Coordinates of C-alpha atoms in Angstrom, one line a residue:
X1 CA 213.6 62.6 -35.8
X2 CA 216.1 65.5 -35.3
X3 CA 218.0 66.1 -32.0
X4 CA 216.1 69.4 -31.6
X5 CA 212.7 67.8 -31.5
X6 CA 213.9 65.2 -28.9
X7 CA 215.5 67.8 -26.6
X8 CA 212.4 69.1 -24.9
X9 CA 210.0 68.0 -22.1
X10 CA 207.2 66.9 -24.5
X11 CA 204.4 68.5 -22.6
X12 CA 200.8 67.3 -23.4
X13 CA 199.7 70.8 -24.5
X14 CA 201.2 74.2 -25.2
X15 CA 200.3 76.1 -21.9
X16 CA 198.9 79.3 -23.5
X17 CA 196.7 77.1 -25.7
X18 CA 195.4 75.4 -22.5
X19 CA 194.3 78.8 -21.1
X20 CA 192.6 79.6 -24.4
X21 CA 190.7 76.3 -24.4
X22 CA 189.8 76.8 -20.7
X23 CA 188.4 80.3 -21.4
X24 CA 186.4 79.0 -24.5
X25 CA 185.1 76.1 -22.5
X26 CA 184.1 78.4 -19.6
X27 CA 182.2 80.8 -21.9
X28 CA 180.5 77.9 -23.6
X29 CA 179.4 76.3 -20.3
X30 CA 178.3 79.7 -19.0
X31 CA 176.0 79.9 -22.0
X32 CA 174.8 76.3 -22.0
X33 CA 174.6 75.6 -18.2
X34 CA 174.7 78.9 -16.3
X35 CA 175.5 78.8 -12.6
X36 CA 175.7 81.7 -10.2
X37 CA 178.0 82.2 -7.2
X38 CA 179.8 85.4 -8.1
X39 CA 178.4 88.9 -8.2
X40 CA 177.5 90.1 -11.6
X41 CA 180.5 91.6 -13.4
X42 CA 181.4 95.1 -12.2
X43 CA 178.6 95.2 -9.6
X44 CA 180.9 94.3 -6.7
X45 CA 183.7 96.8 -6.2
X46 CA 185.5 94.3 -4.0
X47 CA 185.3 91.5 -6.5
X48 CA 186.3 93.7 -9.4
X49 CA 189.2 95.2 -7.5
X50 CA 190.4 91.9 -6.0
X51 CA 190.4 90.2 -9.3
X52 CA 192.2 93.1 -11.1
X53 CA 194.9 93.1 -8.4
X54 CA 195.2 89.3 -8.6
X55 CA 195.5 89.5 -12.4
X56 CA 198.3 92.0 -12.1
X57 CA 200.1 89.8 -9.6
X58 CA 199.7 86.8 -12.0
X59 CA 200.9 88.7 -15.0
X60 CA 203.8 90.2 -13.0
X61 CA 205.0 86.8 -11.7
X62 CA 204.9 85.4 -15.3
X63 CA 206.7 88.3 -16.7
X64 CA 209.4 88.0 -14.1
X65 CA 209.8 84.4 -15.0
X66 CA 210.1 85.1 -18.7
X67 CA 212.5 88.0 -18.1
X68 CA 214.8 85.8 -15.9
X69 CA 214.9 83.1 -18.6
X70 CA 215.7 85.6 -21.3
X71 CA 218.4 87.2 -19.1
X72 CA 220.2 83.8 -19.1
X73 CA 219.7 83.3 -22.9
X74 CA 217.6 80.1 -22.5
X75 CA 214.4 79.3 -24.2
X76 CA 211.1 80.4 -22.8
X77 CA 209.1 78.2 -25.1
X78 CA 208.5 74.8 -23.5
X79 CA 208.8 72.9 -26.8
X80 CA 212.4 74.1 -27.2
X81 CA 215.5 72.8 -25.4
X82 CA 216.5 74.2 -22.1
X83 CA 219.9 75.7 -22.6
X84 CA 220.6 76.8 -19.0
X85 CA 219.2 75.9 -15.5
X86 CA 217.9 79.2 -14.1
X87 CA 217.7 79.4 -10.4
X88 CA 218.0 83.1 -9.8
X89 CA 215.5 86.0 -9.5
X90 CA 211.9 84.8 -9.2
X91 CA 213.1 81.2 -9.6
X92 CA 214.5 81.4 -6.1
X93 CA 210.9 81.6 -4.9
X94 CA 209.1 79.2 -7.3
X95 CA 210.3 76.7 -9.9
X96 CA 207.4 77.5 -12.1
X97 CA 206.7 81.3 -12.1
X98 CA 205.3 81.4 -15.6
X99 CA 202.8 78.6 -14.9
X100 CA 201.9 80.0 -11.5
X101 CA 201.3 83.4 -13.1
X102 CA 199.1 81.8 -15.8
X103 CA 196.9 80.0 -13.2
X104 CA 196.5 83.1 -11.1
X105 CA 195.7 85.1 -14.3
X106 CA 193.1 82.5 -15.4
X107 CA 191.4 82.5 -12.0
X108 CA 191.4 86.2 -11.6
X109 CA 190.1 86.9 -15.2
X110 CA 187.3 84.4 -14.6
X111 CA 186.4 86.2 -11.4
X112 CA 186.7 89.6 -13.1
X113 CA 184.4 88.6 -16.0
X114 CA 182.0 86.7 -13.7
X115 CA 182.8 83.3 -15.4
X116 CA 181.8 80.9 -12.6
X117 CA 182.7 78.0 -14.9
X118 CA 186.1 79.6 -15.3
X119 CA 186.6 79.5 -11.6
X120 CA 185.7 75.8 -11.6
X121 CA 187.8 75.1 -14.7
X122 CA 190.8 76.6 -12.9
X123 CA 191.2 73.2 -11.2
X124 CA 191.5 71.1 -14.4
X125 CA 193.8 73.8 -15.9
X126 CA 196.0 73.6 -12.8
X127 CA 196.0 69.8 -12.9
X128 CA 196.8 69.6 -16.6
X129 CA 199.7 72.0 -16.1
X130 CA 200.9 70.1 -13.1
X131 CA 200.7 66.6 -14.5
X132 CA 200.8 67.2 -18.2
X133 CA 203.5 69.9 -18.4
X134 CA 205.4 70.5 -15.2
X135 CA 206.0 66.8 -14.2
X136 CA 207.3 66.2 -17.7
X137 CA 209.5 69.3 -17.5
X138 CA 210.9 68.2 -14.2
X139 CA 211.8 64.8 -15.5
X140 CA 213.4 66.4 -18.6
X141 CA 215.4 68.9 -16.5
X142 CA 216.5 66.2 -14.0
X143 CA 217.8 64.1 -16.9
X144 CA 219.4 67.1 -18.6
X145 CA 221.0 68.9 -15.6
X146 CA 221.3 66.1 -13.1
X147 CA 222.5 67.0 -9.6
X148 CA 222.2 70.7 -10.3
X149 CA 218.5 70.4 -10.9
X150 CA 218.0 68.0 -8.0
X151 CA 219.5 70.6 -5.7
X152 CA 217.3 73.3 -7.2
X153 CA 214.3 71.1 -6.6
X154 CA 215.3 70.6 -3.0
X155 CA 215.9 74.3 -2.4
X156 CA 212.9 75.8 -4.3
X157 CA 209.2 75.0 -4.0
X158 CA 207.3 74.0 -7.2
X159 CA 204.5 76.5 -6.9
X160 CA 205.0 78.8 -3.8

């Protein structure tokens, strides 16, 4: 095994793939076992507007996270080695802006498209990211960056 393949957090799933699987599962469940607790798509101006704004917030948070990582010339992809500990920009507010943005986007898109199952599946998506990706990344970063990462953890919240 090469050094490159060992120098990563070894998350259980590639996060964008998790979102795709979540959306496919939500659509399938909507078709097989429909439930109703949201207004039909585009029939509630509040629901449509709220979910659109929420989606923009989620995408913006994620983009700020990606931009900050790239500014410091470290990898964005979770399967590649971390080259630098980024604790500036959006990372002063949350240690996981990309994942936070992804969860917000998943939830808001589910609300926007009236995917009740998507709203429900947001919970396992969140838990999979938290335990299967983030906790592994935290252990990896603590091992790689030591005291600097521990200070970052102490000063910056995981989610918000």
